[in-house]
JSON list of C-alpha atoms in Angstrom, two decimals:
[
{"chain": "U", "resi": 1, "resn": "UNK", "atom": "CA", "xyz": [-0.46, 0.48, -0.12]},
{"chain": "U", "resi": 2, "resn": "UNK", "atom": "CA", "xyz": [1.31, 3.89, -0.77]},
{"chain": "U", "resi": 3, "resn": "UNK", "atom": "CA", "xyz": [1.71, 6.78, 1.46]},
{"chain": "U", "resi": 4, "resn": "UNK", "atom": "CA", "xyz": [-0.97, 7.91, -0.73]},
{"chain": "U", "resi": 5, "resn": "UNK", "atom": "CA", "xyz": [-3.36, 5.87, -0.05]},
{"chain": "U", "resi": 6, "resn": "UNK", "atom": "CA", "xyz": [-2.75, 5.49, 4.03]},
{"chain": "U", "resi": 7, "resn": "UNK", "atom": "CA", "xyz": [-3.39, 9.38, 4.06]},
{"chain": "U", "resi": 8, "resn": "UNK", "atom": "CA", "xyz": [-6.50, 8.95, 2.07]},
{"chain": "U", "resi": 9, "resn": "UNK", "atom": "CA", "xyz": [-8.12, 6.24, 4.48]},
{"chain": "U", "resi": 10, "resn": "UNK", "atom": "CA", "xyz": [-6.44, 8.29, 7.77]},
{"chain": "U", "resi": 11, "resn": "UNK", "atom": "CA", "xyz": [-8.60, 11.72, 5.72]},
{"chain": "U", "resi": 12, "resn": "UNK", "atom": "CA", "xyz": [-11.68, 9.20, 5.57]},
{"chain": "U", "resi": 13, "resn": "UNK", "atom": "CA", "xyz": [-11.35, 8.54, 9.34]},
{"chain": "U", "resi": 14, "resn": "UNK", "atom": "CA", "xyz": [-11.34, 11.91, 10.42]},
{"chain": "U", "resi": 15, "resn": "UNK", "atom": "CA", "xyz": [-13.65, 12.94, 8.00]},
{"chain": "U", "resi": 16, "resn": "UNK", "atom": "CA", "xyz": [-15.84, 9.78, 9.83]},
{"chain": "U", "resi": 17, "resn": "UNK", "atom": "CA", "xyz": [-14.93, 11.18, 13.60]},
{"chain": "U", "resi": 18, "resn": "UNK", "atom": "CA", "xyz": [-15.84, 14.45, 12.56]},
{"chain": "U", "resi": 19, "resn": "UNK", "atom": "CA", "xyz": [-19.35, 13.10, 11.14]},
{"chain": "U", "resi": 20, "resn": "UNK", "atom": "CA", "xyz": [-20.04, 11.19, 14.83]},
{"chain": "U", "resi": 21, "resn": "UNK", "atom": "CA", "xyz": [-19.01, 13.86, 17.07]},
{"chain": "U", "resi": 22, "resn": "UNK", "atom": "CA", "xyz": [-21.79, 16.49, 14.93]},
{"chain": "U", "resi": 23, "resn": "UNK", "atom": "CA", "xyz": [-19.46, 19.03, 14.85]},
{"chain": "U", "resi": 24, "resn": "UNK", "atom": "CA", "xyz": [-20.25, 20.04, 11.23]},
{"chain": "U", "resi": 25, "resn": "UNK", "atom": "CA", "xyz": [-23.34, 19.02, 9.27]},
{"chain": "U", "resi": 26, "resn": "UNK", "atom": "CA", "xyz": [-22.89, 15.01, 8.25]},
{"chain": "U", "resi": 27, "resn": "UNK", "atom": "CA", "xyz": [-24.08, 15.23, 4.44]},
{"chain": "U", "resi": 28, "resn": "UNK", "atom": "CA", "xyz": [-21.61, 18.50, 3.75]},
{"chain": "U", "resi": 29, "resn": "UNK", "atom": "CA", "xyz": [-18.83, 16.68, 5.80]},
{"chain": "U", "resi": 30, "resn": "UNK", "atom": "CA", "xyz": [-19.66, 13.44, 3.74]},
{"chain": "U", "resi": 31, "resn": "UNK", "atom": "CA", "xyz": [-19.21, 14.59, 0.64]},
{"chain": "U", "resi": 32, "resn": "UNK", "atom": "CA", "xyz": [-16.33, 16.64, 0.95]},
{"chain": "U", "resi": 33, "resn": "UNK", "atom": "CA", "xyz": [-14.49, 14.41, 2.95]},
{"chain": "U", "resi": 34, "resn": "UNK", "atom": "CA", "xyz": [-14.77, 11.63, 0.19]},
{"chain": "U", "resi": 35, "resn": "UNK", "atom": "CA", "xyz": [-13.46, 14.23, -2.60]},
{"chain": "U", "resi": 36, "resn": "UNK", "atom": "CA", "xyz": [-10.82, 15.09, -0.97]},
{"chain": "U", "resi": 37, "resn": "UNK", "atom": "CA", "xyz": [-10.21, 11.84, 0.06]},
{"chain": "U", "resi": 38, "resn": "UNK", "atom": "CA", "xyz": [-10.12, 10.36, -3.52]},
{"chain": "U", "resi": 39, "resn": "UNK", "atom": "CA", "xyz": [-8.17, 13.67, -4.56]},
{"chain": "U", "resi": 40, "resn": "UNK", "atom": "CA", "xyz": [-5.57, 12.49, -2.26]},
{"chain": "U", "resi": 41, "resn": "UNK", "atom": "CA", "xyz": [-5.81, 9.25, -3.50]},
{"chain": "U", "resi": 42, "resn": "UNK", "atom": "CA", "xyz": [-5.03, 9.87, -6.92]},
{"chain": "U", "resi": 43, "resn": "UNK", "atom": "CA", "xyz": [-8.64, 9.96, -8.84]},
{"chain": "U", "resi": 44, "resn": "UNK", "atom": "CA", "xyz": [-9.10, 12.55, -11.25]},
{"chain": "U", "resi": 45, "resn": "UNK", "atom": "CA", "xyz": [-11.88, 15.30, -10.79]},
{"chain": "U", "resi": 46, "resn": "UNK", "atom": "CA", "xyz": [-13.62, 15.07, -14.03]},
{"chain": "U", "resi": 47, "resn": "UNK", "atom": "CA", "xyz": [-13.00, 13.70, -17.63]},
{"chain": "U", "resi": 48, "resn": "UNK", "atom": "CA", "xyz": [-13.57, 10.06, -19.45]},
{"chain": "U", "resi": 49, "resn": "UNK", "atom": "CA", "xyz": [-11.61, 7.80, -17.03]},
{"chain": "U", "resi": 50, "resn": "UNK", "atom": "CA", "xyz": [-13.88, 5.44, -15.91]},
{"chain": "U", "resi": 51, "resn": "UNK", "atom": "CA", "xyz": [-14.23, 6.68, -12.39]},
{"chain": "U", "resi": 52, "resn": "UNK", "atom": "CA", "xyz": [-14.04, 9.96, -11.34]},
{"chain": "U", "resi": 53, "resn": "UNK", "atom": "CA", "xyz": [-14.32, 12.44, -8.59]},
{"chain": "U", "resi": 54, "resn": "UNK", "atom": "CA", "xyz": [-17.41, 14.00, -10.29]},
{"chain": "U", "resi": 55, "resn": "UNK", "atom": "CA", "xyz": [-19.49, 10.63, -11.69]},
{"chain": "U", "resi": 56, "resn": "UNK", "atom": "CA", "xyz": [-18.79, 8.94, -7.43]},
{"chain": "U", "resi": 57, "resn": "UNK", "atom": "CA", "xyz": [-20.48, 12.24, -6.13]},
{"chain": "U", "resi": 58, "resn": "UNK", "atom": "CA", "xyz": [-23.27, 12.42, -8.46]},
{"chain": "U", "resi": 59, "resn": "UNK", "atom": "CA", "xyz": [-24.30, 8.35, -8.23]},
{"chain": "U", "resi": 60, "resn": "UNK", "atom": "CA", "xyz": [-23.92, 8.87, -4.47]},
{"chain": "U", "resi": 61, "resn": "UNK", "atom": "CA", "xyz": [-26.47, 12.21, -4.33]},
{"chain": "U", "resi": 62, "resn": "UNK", "atom": "CA", "xyz": [-29.34, 10.40, -5.28]},
{"chain": "U", "resi": 63, "resn": "UNK", "atom": "CA", "xyz": [-29.92, 7.12, -3.36]},
{"chain": "U", "resi": 64, "resn": "UNK", "atom": "CA", "xyz": [-28.37, 10.18, -0.53]},
{"chain": "U", "resi": 65, "resn": "UNK", "atom": "CA", "xyz": [-31.17, 12.01, -0.70]},
{"chain": "U", "resi": 66, "resn": "UNK", "atom": "CA", "xyz": [-34.25, 9.50, -1.35]},
{"chain": "U", "resi": 67, "resn": "UNK", "atom": "CA", "xyz": [-32.85, 8.04, 2.09]},
{"chain": "U", "resi": 68, "resn": "UNK", "atom": "CA", "xyz": [-33.22, 11.50, 3.51]},
{"chain": "U", "resi": 69, "resn": "UNK", "atom": "CA", "xyz": [-36.22, 12.46, 2.31]},
{"chain": "U", "resi": 70, "resn": "UNK", "atom": "CA", "xyz": [-37.95, 8.69, 3.09]},
{"chain": "U", "resi": 71, "resn": "UNK", "atom": "CA", "xyz": [-36.16, 9.46, 7.14]},
{"chain": "U", "resi": 72, "resn": "UNK", "atom": "CA", "xyz": [-37.76, 12.47, 7.48]},
{"chain": "U", "resi": 73, "resn": "UNK", "atom": "CA", "xyz": [-41.14, 11.55, 6.31]},
{"chain": "U", "resi": 74, "resn": "UNK", "atom": "CA", "xyz": [-41.44, 8.85, 8.67]},
{"chain": "U", "resi": 75, "resn": "UNK", "atom": "CA", "xyz": [-39.99, 11.27, 12.11]},
{"chain": "U", "resi": 76, "resn": "UNK", "atom": "CA", "xyz": [-42.49, 14.00, 10.53]},
{"chain": "U", "resi": 77, "resn": "UNK", "atom": "CA", "xyz": [-45.59, 11.12, 10.39]},
{"chain": "U", "resi": 78, "resn": "UNK", "atom": "CA", "xyz": [-44.39, 9.88, 13.63]},
{"chain": "U", "resi": 79, "resn": "UNK", "atom": "CA", "xyz": [-44.58, 13.45, 15.46]},
{"chain": "U", "resi": 80, "resn": "UNK", "atom": "CA", "xyz": [-48.12, 14.41, 13.91]},
{"chain": "U", "resi": 81, "resn": "UNK", "atom": "CA", "xyz": [-49.58, 11.35, 15.45]},
{"chain": "U", "resi": 82, "resn": "UNK", "atom": "CA", "xyz": [-48.07, 11.83, 18.58]},
{"chain": "U", "resi": 83, "resn": "UNK", "atom": "CA", "xyz": [-45.81, 8.65, 18.90]},
{"chain": "U", "resi": 84, "resn": "UNK", "atom": "CA", "xyz": [-42.57, 10.91, 19.82]}
]
């Protein structure tokens, strides 16, 4: 394993620690932390490569948005029905 990959993994661990402690908004931290780690690991920002940072972010946003919408809807229904 190269030094570059070890640094990228350490940055991901740091991102997770920041997310767990609640110091920043989770999704902003997740996207920026992962993008920075991918840059350090050597992924290209954009272009015709099979995997770029832009492609990773675009492919990951739709499931995240759908998941959060479902969670917020569920919590809203629970509050409206006086469950919580």
